[in-house]
XYZ file of C-alpha atoms in Angstrom:
770
model
C 0.042 0.031 -0.017
C 1.221 3.537 -0.668
C 1.738 5.451 2.514
C -0.501 8.526 2.710
C 0.262 11.436 5.087
C -2.081 13.955 3.570
C -4.366 13.941 6.669
C -1.501 15.104 8.895
C -0.435 18.724 9.534
C 3.158 19.764 8.756
C 4.479 19.151 12.300
C 2.837 15.776 12.489
C 4.356 14.777 9.120
C 7.782 15.850 10.262
C 7.311 13.709 13.369
C 6.374 10.658 11.379
C 9.209 11.004 8.868
C 12.001 11.695 11.422
C 12.763 8.103 12.146
C 16.486 7.929 13.110
C 18.176 9.199 16.228
C 16.678 10.525 19.442
C 13.440 12.546 19.059
C 11.316 14.436 21.563
C 7.753 15.078 20.446
C 6.292 17.859 22.629
C 2.673 16.983 22.064
C 0.172 19.430 23.547
C -3.252 18.384 24.799
C -5.538 17.207 21.971
C -2.816 17.537 19.342
C -3.238 14.096 17.830
C -0.212 12.372 19.359
C -1.704 8.921 19.089
C -2.311 9.459 15.392
C 1.342 10.464 15.002
C 2.577 7.405 16.906
C 0.466 5.020 14.789
C 1.538 6.575 11.552
C 5.162 6.567 12.647
C 5.088 2.854 13.376
C 3.185 2.203 10.124
C 5.785 4.235 8.212
C 8.606 2.150 9.732
C 6.872 -1.112 8.810
C 6.175 0.074 5.288
C 9.867 0.858 4.881
C 11.148 -2.582 5.726
C 11.535 -2.546 9.543
C 10.513 -5.876 11.038
C 7.579 -5.668 13.549
C 9.600 -7.468 16.230
C 12.233 -4.674 16.011
C 9.801 -2.055 17.295
C 8.703 -1.577 20.907
C 6.062 0.996 21.788
C 5.590 1.589 25.477
C 2.673 3.335 27.197
C 1.134 3.441 30.662
C -2.129 1.595 30.419
C -3.296 -1.694 28.914
C -6.165 0.152 27.310
C -3.771 2.523 25.417
C -1.542 -0.437 24.407
C -4.654 -2.291 23.172
C -5.814 0.719 21.133
C -2.350 0.879 19.495
C -2.615 -2.718 18.387
C -6.195 -2.248 17.139
C -5.380 0.844 15.116
C -2.306 -0.811 13.548
C -4.348 -3.816 12.503
C -7.025 -1.519 10.965
C -4.302 0.181 8.931
C -3.888 -3.208 7.215
C -0.071 -3.462 7.507
C 1.086 -7.116 7.496
C 2.776 -8.242 10.693
C 1.758 -5.193 12.771
C 0.383 -7.538 15.456
C 3.938 -8.532 16.304
C 5.013 -5.032 17.329
C 5.748 -4.963 21.052
C 2.897 -2.547 21.978
C 2.673 -2.822 25.744
C 2.829 -1.110 29.082
C 6.053 -0.716 30.998
C 4.975 -3.411 33.389
C 3.800 -5.828 30.745
C 7.095 -5.483 28.825
C 9.004 -6.152 32.016
C 6.916 -9.261 32.803
C 7.884 -10.688 29.357
C 11.548 -9.968 29.972
C 11.604 -11.248 33.544
C 9.733 -14.427 32.627
C 12.764 -15.456 30.543
C 15.597 -14.563 32.905
C 14.451 -13.657 36.440
C 16.114 -16.839 37.695
C 19.383 -14.899 37.285
C 18.313 -12.681 40.195
C 17.486 -15.597 42.446
C 13.724 -15.788 41.718
C 11.709 -18.691 40.322
C 10.237 -18.001 36.861
C 6.788 -18.929 38.293
C 6.586 -15.626 40.180
C 3.290 -13.925 41.051
C 2.440 -10.265 41.028
C 0.966 -8.459 43.990
C -1.461 -5.610 43.372
C -1.985 -2.767 45.799
C -4.481 -4.670 47.957
C -2.040 -7.556 48.336
C 0.838 -5.336 49.320
C -1.335 -3.489 51.848
C -2.380 -6.868 53.331
C 1.310 -7.843 53.608
C 2.336 -4.631 55.347
C -0.628 -5.028 57.751
C 0.587 -8.442 58.670
C 4.135 -7.215 59.176
C 2.847 -4.450 61.496
C 0.738 -6.875 63.483
C 3.589 -9.426 63.775
C 5.829 -6.711 65.177
C 3.257 -5.006 67.455
C 3.401 -1.747 65.468
C 0.280 0.453 65.621
C -1.102 0.918 62.097
C -2.623 4.243 63.126
C 0.913 5.591 63.650
C 2.196 3.835 60.555
C -0.628 3.547 58.031
C 0.111 0.690 55.615
C -0.420 2.867 52.473
C 1.879 5.576 53.819
C 4.561 2.951 54.598
C 4.178 1.596 51.071
C 4.640 5.111 49.626
C 8.020 5.331 51.386
C 8.938 1.804 50.106
C 7.823 2.695 46.522
C 9.798 5.930 46.500
C 12.870 4.146 47.792
C 12.602 1.527 45.068
C 12.144 4.225 42.519
C 15.582 5.544 43.586
C 16.961 1.968 43.561
C 17.392 2.031 47.341
C 17.065 -1.332 49.112
C 15.635 -1.902 52.555
C 19.051 -2.216 54.101
C 20.218 1.028 52.477
C 17.087 2.697 53.751
C 17.815 1.621 57.277
C 21.453 2.752 56.972
C 20.321 6.243 55.976
C 17.581 6.306 58.622
C 20.177 5.564 61.315
C 21.587 9.056 60.776
C 18.182 10.668 61.514
C 17.088 11.775 64.977
C 13.522 10.839 64.070
C 12.776 7.192 65.084
C 9.984 6.824 62.498
C 12.202 6.384 59.381
C 14.085 3.643 61.234
C 10.859 1.786 61.950
C 9.774 2.161 58.331
C 13.228 0.877 57.240
C 12.824 -2.238 59.367
C 9.363 -2.819 57.890
C 10.879 -2.353 54.423
C 13.535 -5.010 55.132
C 10.890 -7.457 56.304
C 8.682 -6.630 53.384
C 11.520 -7.472 50.973
C 12.209 -10.685 52.810
C 8.612 -11.874 52.730
C 8.088 -10.892 49.143
C 11.142 -12.853 48.098
C 10.043 -15.833 50.189
C 6.673 -15.811 48.436
C 8.389 -15.506 45.046
C 6.195 -12.415 44.474
C 6.800 -9.046 42.847
C 4.974 -5.775 43.313
C 4.554 -3.266 40.485
C 7.727 -1.408 41.430
C 9.690 -4.623 41.432
C 8.738 -5.460 37.846
C 10.674 -2.448 36.551
C 13.321 -2.376 39.273
C 14.332 -6.036 38.743
C 14.331 -5.632 34.939
C 16.769 -2.725 35.283
C 18.875 -4.721 37.712
C 18.773 -7.669 35.351
C 20.176 -5.525 32.549
C 22.795 -3.939 34.774
C 24.057 -7.249 36.161
C 23.760 -9.341 33.040
C 25.119 -7.582 29.996
C 24.433 -10.587 27.848
C 20.704 -10.387 28.483
C 20.678 -6.620 27.753
C 22.555 -7.318 24.565
C 19.679 -9.441 23.344
C 17.068 -6.719 23.712
C 19.130 -3.726 22.659
C 20.034 -5.523 19.410
C 16.450 -6.618 18.876
C 14.732 -3.240 19.294
C 15.916 -0.913 16.572
C 13.176 1.563 17.332
C 11.956 2.461 20.869
C 8.871 4.644 21.299
C 7.665 5.884 24.699
C 4.282 7.587 25.210
C 3.451 9.902 28.144
C 7.182 10.468 28.797
C 6.445 13.271 31.237
C 5.007 10.656 33.606
C 8.112 8.458 33.693
C 10.235 7.985 36.812
C 13.902 7.245 37.298
C 13.534 3.482 36.799
C 11.497 3.932 33.562
C 14.104 6.365 32.284
C 16.839 3.815 32.947
C 14.860 1.040 31.355
C 14.091 2.917 28.124
C 17.626 4.214 27.870
C 18.967 0.701 28.139
C 16.618 -0.623 25.468
C 17.582 2.153 23.106
C 21.332 1.893 23.753
C 21.893 -0.449 20.814
C 20.656 1.644 17.884
C 19.972 5.015 19.478
C 16.594 5.394 17.797
C 14.355 6.526 20.692
C 11.260 8.622 20.200
C 9.531 9.946 23.331
C 6.179 11.641 23.242
C 4.992 13.811 26.076
C 3.969 17.201 27.401
C 5.836 18.796 30.266
C 2.747 20.948 30.901
C 0.786 17.805 31.676
C 3.229 16.325 34.214
C 0.897 15.881 37.251
C 2.068 12.639 38.922
C 4.955 13.793 41.043
C 3.190 12.138 44.040
C 3.520 8.801 42.205
C 7.240 9.348 41.585
C 7.090 10.866 38.131
C 10.202 12.924 37.315
C 9.481 15.950 35.093
C 13.220 16.356 34.619
C 13.179 13.336 32.299
C 11.444 15.334 29.600
C 12.954 18.712 30.494
C 16.531 17.417 30.107
C 15.957 15.050 27.190
C 18.309 16.983 24.902
C 21.071 16.798 27.512
C 20.576 13.066 28.024
C 20.640 12.296 24.321
C 23.105 14.100 22.101
C 21.918 15.385 18.730
C 18.297 15.025 19.868
C 15.644 16.766 17.832
C 12.560 18.462 19.285
C 9.313 18.767 17.369
C 6.319 20.593 18.877
C 2.784 19.500 18.136
C 0.788 22.612 19.052
C -2.350 22.424 16.932
C -5.272 21.318 19.098
C -8.096 19.340 17.544
C -10.222 18.969 20.731
C -11.154 22.320 22.291
C -12.500 25.665 21.165
C -10.236 28.656 20.800
C -11.632 30.335 23.843
C -10.823 27.390 26.088
C -7.294 27.116 24.726
C -6.597 30.860 25.271
C -7.630 30.541 28.922
C -5.495 27.409 29.341
C -2.505 29.092 27.795
C -3.001 32.073 30.182
C -2.764 29.764 33.158
C 0.159 27.617 32.098
C 2.310 30.613 31.023
C 2.791 31.357 34.735
C 4.920 28.293 35.185
C 8.706 28.752 34.945
C 9.787 25.095 34.708
C 8.563 24.349 31.213
C 9.914 24.004 27.697
C 7.272 26.340 26.239
C 4.636 25.915 23.580
C 1.382 27.629 22.595
C -1.707 25.569 21.848
C -3.843 26.878 18.938
C -6.743 25.527 16.911
C -8.746 25.948 13.778
C -11.925 25.075 15.752
C -14.483 27.847 16.364
C -13.727 30.333 19.119
C -16.785 29.272 21.109
C -18.078 30.561 24.450
C -15.715 31.996 27.013
C -14.987 29.809 30.047
C -17.354 30.889 32.814
C -16.589 31.452 36.505
C -19.661 31.127 38.700
C -19.248 32.465 42.280
C -21.763 30.925 44.682
C -22.470 31.184 48.385
C -21.696 27.645 49.463
C -21.298 24.043 48.318
C -25.063 23.463 48.209
C -25.699 26.276 45.783
C -22.655 25.086 43.810
C -24.293 21.670 43.412
C -27.601 23.164 42.428
C -25.975 25.372 39.843
C -24.137 22.544 38.196
C -27.268 20.341 38.169
C -29.203 23.194 36.503
C -26.561 23.633 33.797
C -26.541 19.945 33.059
C -30.353 19.671 32.910
C -30.491 22.684 30.582
C -27.810 21.179 28.325
C -29.561 17.791 28.124
C -32.831 19.563 27.080
C -30.852 21.105 24.275
C -29.910 17.695 22.906
C -26.681 16.806 24.723
C -26.211 13.427 26.398
C -25.558 12.941 30.124
C -22.146 11.498 29.288
C -21.120 14.720 27.533
C -20.700 16.288 30.995
C -17.934 15.795 33.524
C -17.345 17.095 37.014
C -13.709 17.481 37.988
C -12.662 18.088 41.562
C -9.376 18.180 43.469
C -10.289 15.636 46.105
C -12.932 12.880 46.341
C -14.640 14.390 49.391
C -16.058 17.112 47.162
C -18.359 14.691 45.373
C -20.791 14.397 48.279
C -23.036 17.417 47.628
C -23.197 16.716 43.903
C -24.298 13.118 44.480
C -27.084 14.326 46.696
C -28.214 17.021 44.160
C -27.994 14.663 41.202
C -30.120 12.012 42.986
C -32.697 14.763 43.841
C -32.898 15.753 40.165
C -32.709 12.228 38.785
C -29.461 12.914 36.968
C -27.638 9.615 36.293
C -24.017 9.754 37.251
C -20.956 7.549 37.705
C -18.026 8.140 40.033
C -14.897 7.180 38.259
C -12.574 4.982 40.355
C -15.241 2.989 42.155
C -14.987 -0.736 42.797
C -13.812 -2.344 39.570
C -14.634 -5.966 38.593
C -11.237 -7.296 39.625
C -11.381 -5.396 42.942
C -14.541 -7.193 44.164
C -13.969 -9.579 47.097
C -15.301 -12.656 45.370
C -13.198 -12.075 42.258
C -10.080 -11.543 44.374
C -10.935 -14.795 46.165
C -11.042 -16.704 42.897
C -7.885 -15.064 41.596
C -6.163 -15.922 44.870
C -6.989 -19.627 44.328
C -5.584 -19.402 40.793
C -2.432 -17.637 42.119
C -1.868 -20.419 44.651
C -2.296 -23.048 41.921
C 0.411 -21.185 40.005
C 2.638 -20.441 42.935
C 1.854 -22.279 46.267
C 4.549 -20.277 48.120
C 2.323 -17.144 47.803
C 1.498 -16.802 51.494
C -0.723 -13.719 51.206
C -3.055 -15.336 48.663
C -2.987 -18.637 50.506
C -4.013 -17.023 53.773
C -6.936 -15.438 51.931
C -8.398 -18.748 50.797
C -7.223 -21.330 53.391
C -10.547 -20.948 55.284
C -12.639 -19.536 52.476
C -15.097 -21.249 52.126
C -15.012 -22.137 55.828
C -13.134 -25.355 56.574
C -13.283 -25.193 60.328
C -9.896 -23.582 60.667
C -9.777 -20.999 63.374
C -7.449 -17.956 63.653
C -5.509 -19.723 66.359
C -4.656 -22.693 64.170
C -3.778 -20.536 61.168
C -1.616 -18.353 63.424
C 0.266 -21.426 64.707
C 0.722 -22.647 61.148
C 2.219 -19.335 60.173
C 4.595 -19.502 63.122
C 5.738 -22.987 62.031
C 6.457 -21.565 58.587
C 8.414 -18.663 60.011
C 10.476 -20.841 62.441
C 11.441 -23.270 59.633
C 11.993 -20.586 56.935
C 9.405 -22.148 54.588
C 6.141 -21.125 53.004
C 2.829 -21.699 54.746
C 1.869 -24.351 52.127
C 5.076 -26.286 52.905
C 4.294 -25.858 56.632
C 1.026 -27.745 56.112
C 3.019 -30.782 55.021
C 4.887 -30.917 58.385
C 2.176 -29.590 60.724
C 1.425 -33.115 61.963
C 4.761 -33.051 63.800
C 3.494 -30.297 66.141
C 1.247 -31.298 69.105
C -0.598 -27.970 69.195
C -1.743 -28.508 65.564
C -3.289 -31.888 66.132
C -6.935 -30.728 65.882
C -6.356 -28.973 62.549
C -4.070 -31.467 60.793
C -6.787 -33.355 58.918
C -8.516 -30.226 57.661
C -5.206 -28.752 56.505
C -4.198 -31.990 54.796
C -7.506 -31.997 52.842
C -6.943 -28.432 51.768
C -3.405 -29.142 50.611
C -4.571 -32.275 48.804
C -7.205 -30.275 46.925
C -4.600 -27.734 45.851
C -2.104 -30.438 44.763
C -4.759 -32.180 42.708
C -5.763 -28.973 40.961
C -2.104 -28.064 40.333
C -1.673 -31.345 38.469
C -4.407 -30.212 36.035
C -2.817 -26.837 35.269
C -0.819 -28.035 32.256
C -3.219 -30.774 31.257
C -6.667 -29.111 30.723
C -7.662 -25.745 29.230
C -7.745 -22.768 31.567
C -11.532 -22.460 31.452
C -11.953 -26.098 32.336
C -9.485 -25.661 35.144
C -11.643 -22.800 36.490
C -14.758 -25.109 36.370
C -12.829 -27.700 38.363
C -11.777 -25.050 40.880
C -15.350 -23.887 41.452
C -16.522 -27.476 41.838
C -13.826 -28.656 44.268
C -13.705 -25.549 46.445
C -17.477 -25.319 46.802
C -17.257 -21.542 46.577
C -20.519 -21.036 44.694
C -22.303 -23.495 46.929
C -21.185 -21.403 49.902
C -22.700 -18.289 48.363
C -25.901 -20.075 47.520
C -26.248 -21.483 51.026
C -26.007 -18.015 52.653
C -29.136 -16.957 50.740
C -28.424 -13.242 50.940
C -29.645 -10.962 48.157
C -26.156 -9.479 47.549
C -24.786 -13.000 46.984
C -26.764 -13.287 43.774
C -24.545 -10.665 42.173
C -21.507 -12.268 43.714
C -22.365 -15.586 42.121
C -22.858 -13.791 38.784
C -19.477 -12.119 39.164
C -17.719 -15.441 39.933
C -19.296 -16.982 36.828
C -18.528 -13.860 34.729
C -14.858 -14.391 35.458
C -15.014 -17.448 33.288
C -16.162 -15.159 30.400
C -12.990 -13.130 30.906
C -10.908 -16.300 30.950
C -12.426 -17.544 27.693
C -11.957 -14.128 26.059
C -8.315 -14.098 27.151
C -7.777 -17.619 25.724
C -9.368 -16.599 22.403
C -7.295 -13.463 22.101
C -3.965 -14.518 23.506
C -4.019 -18.287 23.874
C -1.881 -17.880 26.981
C -1.157 -19.905 30.124
C -2.331 -19.458 33.659
C 0.766 -17.360 34.255
C -0.156 -15.088 31.327
C -3.716 -14.647 32.513
C -2.707 -13.817 36.074
C -0.114 -11.334 34.851
C -2.665 -9.629 32.546
C -5.295 -9.195 35.280
C -2.728 -8.043 37.880
C -1.596 -5.211 35.584
C -5.008 -3.766 34.891
C -5.425 -0.133 35.896
C -8.589 1.780 36.892
C -8.817 3.203 33.399
C -8.554 -0.265 31.854
C -11.387 -1.579 34.017
C -13.785 1.299 33.718
C -16.640 1.431 31.209
C -16.943 5.012 29.904
C -19.665 4.194 27.379
C -22.834 4.290 29.502
C -24.855 7.500 29.335
C -24.109 9.095 32.680
C -22.493 12.266 33.974
C -18.926 11.492 34.986
C -17.477 12.623 38.319
C -13.804 12.205 38.993
C -10.679 13.818 40.408
C -8.634 16.018 38.062
C -5.813 13.503 38.237
C -8.111 10.730 36.942
C -9.303 12.862 34.016
C -5.990 12.894 32.242
C -6.281 11.398 28.791
C -10.080 11.869 28.647
C -12.256 14.470 26.955
C -15.798 15.741 27.387
C -18.113 18.211 25.600
C -18.640 20.150 28.857
C -16.487 20.293 31.933
C -17.206 21.697 35.391
C -14.071 22.486 37.298
C -15.609 22.744 40.786
C -14.137 24.038 44.006
C -11.855 26.603 42.314
C -10.808 28.199 45.613
C -7.655 28.873 47.453
C -7.076 26.079 49.953
C -8.989 23.608 47.794
C -7.353 24.166 44.395
C -4.568 24.959 44.709
C -4.417 22.884 47.858
C -2.876 24.247 51.070
C 0.170 22.109 50.879
C 1.173 23.744 47.564
C 0.866 27.311 48.831
C 4.303 28.722 49.490
C 6.030 25.761 47.721
C 7.163 26.821 44.259
C 7.522 23.316 42.741
C 4.271 22.113 44.252
C 2.417 25.122 42.953
C 3.732 24.552 39.413
C 2.440 21.002 39.637
C -0.985 22.271 40.806
C -0.971 24.685 37.868
C -0.216 21.917 35.454
C -3.114 20.000 36.977
C -5.383 22.955 36.291
C -4.131 23.106 32.682
C -4.872 19.381 32.272
C -8.313 19.801 33.730
C -9.211 22.766 31.515
C -8.063 21.044 28.340
C -10.393 18.119 28.908
C -13.211 20.413 27.755
C -14.185 20.434 24.065
C -16.929 23.052 23.938
C -17.858 24.494 27.312
C -15.811 25.017 30.469
C -17.151 26.180 33.885
C -15.358 27.100 37.087
C -17.276 27.259 40.354
C -16.074 29.025 43.466
C -17.870 29.049 46.848
C -17.579 31.934 49.311
C -17.920 29.430 52.128
C -17.540 25.720 52.082
C -18.166 22.911 54.639
C -15.910 19.955 54.098
C -14.691 17.352 56.559
C -17.318 18.796 58.931
C -15.662 22.193 59.071
C -16.501 25.480 57.332
C -14.053 27.765 55.590
C -14.231 31.004 53.677
C -11.878 31.514 50.766
C -11.094 33.524 47.673
C -11.498 32.161 44.129
C -8.430 30.228 42.980
C -5.376 32.132 41.855
C -5.610 30.101 38.668
C -8.819 31.896 37.761
C -7.083 35.273 38.263
C -4.345 34.186 35.896
C -6.835 34.052 33.036
C -6.927 37.385 31.192
C -10.017 39.466 31.527
C -10.958 39.004 27.867
C -10.731 35.223 28.141
C -13.091 34.667 31.116
C -16.727 35.439 31.814
C -17.658 36.016 35.462
C -21.097 35.376 36.968
C -22.443 35.702 40.523
C -25.914 34.965 41.799
C -27.962 37.970 42.804
C -28.160 36.810 46.419
C -24.361 36.791 46.671
C -23.462 39.786 44.573
C -20.295 41.452 45.668
C -18.036 43.970 43.980
C -14.979 42.287 42.529
C -12.856 44.427 44.871
C -14.113 42.353 47.785
C -12.262 39.317 46.315
C -9.090 40.902 47.783
C -10.290 40.193 51.294
C -8.233 37.997 53.552
C -9.124 34.383 54.395
C -11.563 33.664 57.171
C -11.107 29.996 57.890
C -11.485 27.419 60.605
C -7.941 26.961 61.682
C -8.296 23.219 61.881
C -9.789 22.710 58.413
C -6.415 22.739 56.661
C -4.972 20.143 59.002
C -7.566 17.678 57.695
C -6.985 18.361 53.984
C -6.527 15.178 52.069
C -6.138 15.061 48.339
C -4.113 13.248 45.631
C -0.540 13.602 46.585
C -1.333 15.041 49.952
C -0.272 13.605 53.245
C 3.092 12.625 54.467
C 6.362 13.703 52.895
C 7.475 11.616 49.953
C 11.227 11.451 50.424
C 12.122 7.880 51.325
C 14.599 8.941 53.962
C 12.668 11.794 55.378
C 10.457 11.976 58.370
C 6.684 12.230 58.412
C 5.531 15.749 57.557
C 3.580 17.200 60.485
C 0.011 18.180 59.660
C -0.218 20.573 62.575
C 2.234 23.259 61.582
C 1.535 26.816 60.639
C 3.244 26.311 57.209
C 0.404 23.988 56.215
C -2.123 26.837 56.294
C -2.622 29.233 53.399
C -1.195 32.733 53.395
C -3.713 35.209 54.775
C -3.613 37.307 51.633
C -2.460 36.812 48.083
C 1.225 37.282 47.331
C 1.620 40.374 45.213
C 2.230 38.288 42.113
C -1.245 36.760 42.534
C -3.146 39.875 43.695
C -6.621 39.788 42.100
C -6.936 41.830 38.953
C -9.874 44.171 38.447
C -12.616 42.295 36.644
C -15.320 43.640 34.372
C -18.757 43.883 35.902
C -20.143 40.385 36.483
C -22.795 39.186 34.084
C -25.888 38.451 36.116
C -27.623 35.264 34.898
C -30.155 34.675 37.638
C -33.565 34.091 36.155
C -36.549 34.986 38.449
C -39.682 32.888 37.974
C -42.434 34.653 36.011
C -45.045 31.949 36.659
C -46.543 31.036 40.097
C -47.843 27.554 40.822
C -50.493 26.207 43.145
C -51.465 22.789 44.284
C -53.228 20.889 41.491
C -51.595 22.751 38.591
C -50.634 20.697 35.571
C -47.196 21.442 34.198
C -44.533 20.257 31.766
C -40.845 19.889 32.806
C -38.293 19.852 29.981
C -36.477 16.836 31.410
C -39.048 15.021 33.502
C -42.152 15.462 31.338
C -45.773 15.911 32.465
C -46.522 16.425 36.172
C -49.017 17.635 38.730
C -48.146 19.987 41.593
C -48.955 18.250 44.867
C -47.888 21.064 47.275
C -46.201 24.500 47.367
C -44.255 25.421 50.498
C -42.934 29.022 50.837
C -39.251 29.167 51.780
C -37.941 32.738 52.260
C -37.775 34.309 48.819
C -38.300 30.915 47.200
C -40.788 28.052 47.274
C -40.530 24.307 47.458
C -42.602 22.446 44.848
C -43.609 18.847 45.326
C -44.502 17.539 41.896
C -45.751 14.062 40.839
C -44.440 13.247 37.341
C -46.070 10.499 35.318
C -42.763 8.900 34.240
C -40.309 9.997 36.896
C -42.330 9.803 40.094
C -42.471 12.479 42.808
C -39.748 15.200 42.781
C -39.116 18.126 45.149
C -37.832 21.186 43.279
C -36.986 24.743 44.323
C -39.060 27.168 42.256
C -36.299 29.714 41.591
C -33.963 27.038 40.278
C -36.511 24.968 38.385
C -38.720 27.741 36.840
C -36.758 27.825 33.586
C -37.629 24.150 32.983
C -41.320 24.414 33.966
C -44.289 25.418 31.847
C -47.845 25.551 33.172
C -50.406 23.730 31.017
């Protein structure tokens, strides 16, 4: 086929055709970077490069899957053999071949976040450490950050010894024990997958030689989100031929709290000599007005390479700031805007609410339920996070790797086998004393007098596992799953309990077989392959975005998504930017990048909401609108306040009036304890954690044009018995009218939607008396 680039703009064409040497593609939001990546790979294949000589690395299985699908649709022979995978999936493939060189068995298992939390909890319990003083997730953050810097548990302890704070020493000892138990279980966490691959390459040059010769072209997506280990991995893979192309946007680097290192993209030209930089600045997603406002905000960051998004799309409406009295009015306002938009023909799923922290969703959920607005909260319990699915996967993991103590402890008495906590605790002690796994301890437990009452039950359990393990390589994976369900009696247990919620649990357990069959049909892999695939799923991979509902999510979760209309709620100092960023230059720049990401999710309409007072975590605060709003030029933002809360814009220069304890309870993405692996816990009770009482001069509010008043007063009054038509809910009858100050509460019985309670001032625009 003749390769056609006519659909690409000049910068995109240049990016596709620049194949040799190091290349940095600075791809702005909505600039078509995926299209460029696909065409670049297709161009290489069309020009004689073998598919197996190309590796394209991204961050989610979903993105990797889309790469494969788009390549296949382009009709290029052999494209399915390109290594299009996530960092973790690529490392699993590499480690599966040679991890024994690092002292591990090739039949390793992968622990997800829930598994590692469970392991840390057990370590804390075994060592009489209070998990309130050392929350497992916080301890794991320290461990993860240390691994990201290639620091072992012993090195962590050595550094902690120099500290006067005892807490890093305790964390270091937990880290050492964590490493010991993970190695004993032949298990790896997500950090280990990359860390051990890098170590494998560093200590075994012959293994590295295989891969650096094989991959003539290395492509890395979302490069701004890479950490030190991912940098070392990609550099090693590209060291053979030097053809590395990284795609990213320094203005969208928002995962510092996960270990992302923005310096990887900012210093790319220093790391790779003769590197080229191509900027993709034409945006295909948003209106011109939205892009102008986003550019205004991000220009205030100093640590950036610099680019200017532009578009040939229509200019569209200006982004709108709505100032409201409190969080309840904020929720009502957003609900009104969504209802009005839907009556104009938009779908529910065209709308997204983005907030800085999950706690902000509460009022919106209440208001949406009141107005019958369907919604979904992104990041809820995914299929593979459900207890019954984790139980079945734990069984499969033990069949694959019986030394996996965490998974074995989950299933040893599930369904109940008459094994009490005392017996299981004694069994674990036998394993620890003998330096063996719990499964191996079952084989010798008859030698211990205090295990006499549990021996027979444990032997039956071990026999069942051994029998099923013999079938792993004999029968298909779906048939193995059927045998597992039959011999464990797991479904029978759920049926016997006769609880309503168990019906859905049974369905989920059976549905897992559907996933197994789909995996076999697509990949034809082994039990190891299936377990690896499911362990590496991310929230984005698991979530179904296709149903027609309003989406609610944190700003961090929204990266990579797009919506017709976006509400950026809680745009206030102390909420966004958060208090922990105020006074910290690097943190503030990350918050500003987060704002830029959130704004550029919007295609057509963008709203900011800012409350004068907000109750959150049970405390009330007063605050100014976010400094990010003030950074938008006057001509690029429309301002609206409700009549009841009208203030002159000069009053926005007032100082904060806040509950002094509110800020100590702030909890958002990346908030909490310090991230340095050797540092101490950051106190949440210091003055520095509270916002400045007035804006720094650089952020002093600018004079705004007179606010545009949009409040609509009802022109029609209603009485009990009146027939009416609601634009969203249809025909209804007024049941009662209750005066409420300058407003009235209507109770309306709708034929299709049932009884609703609506405030007249808010609902009048949607009501028509008939």
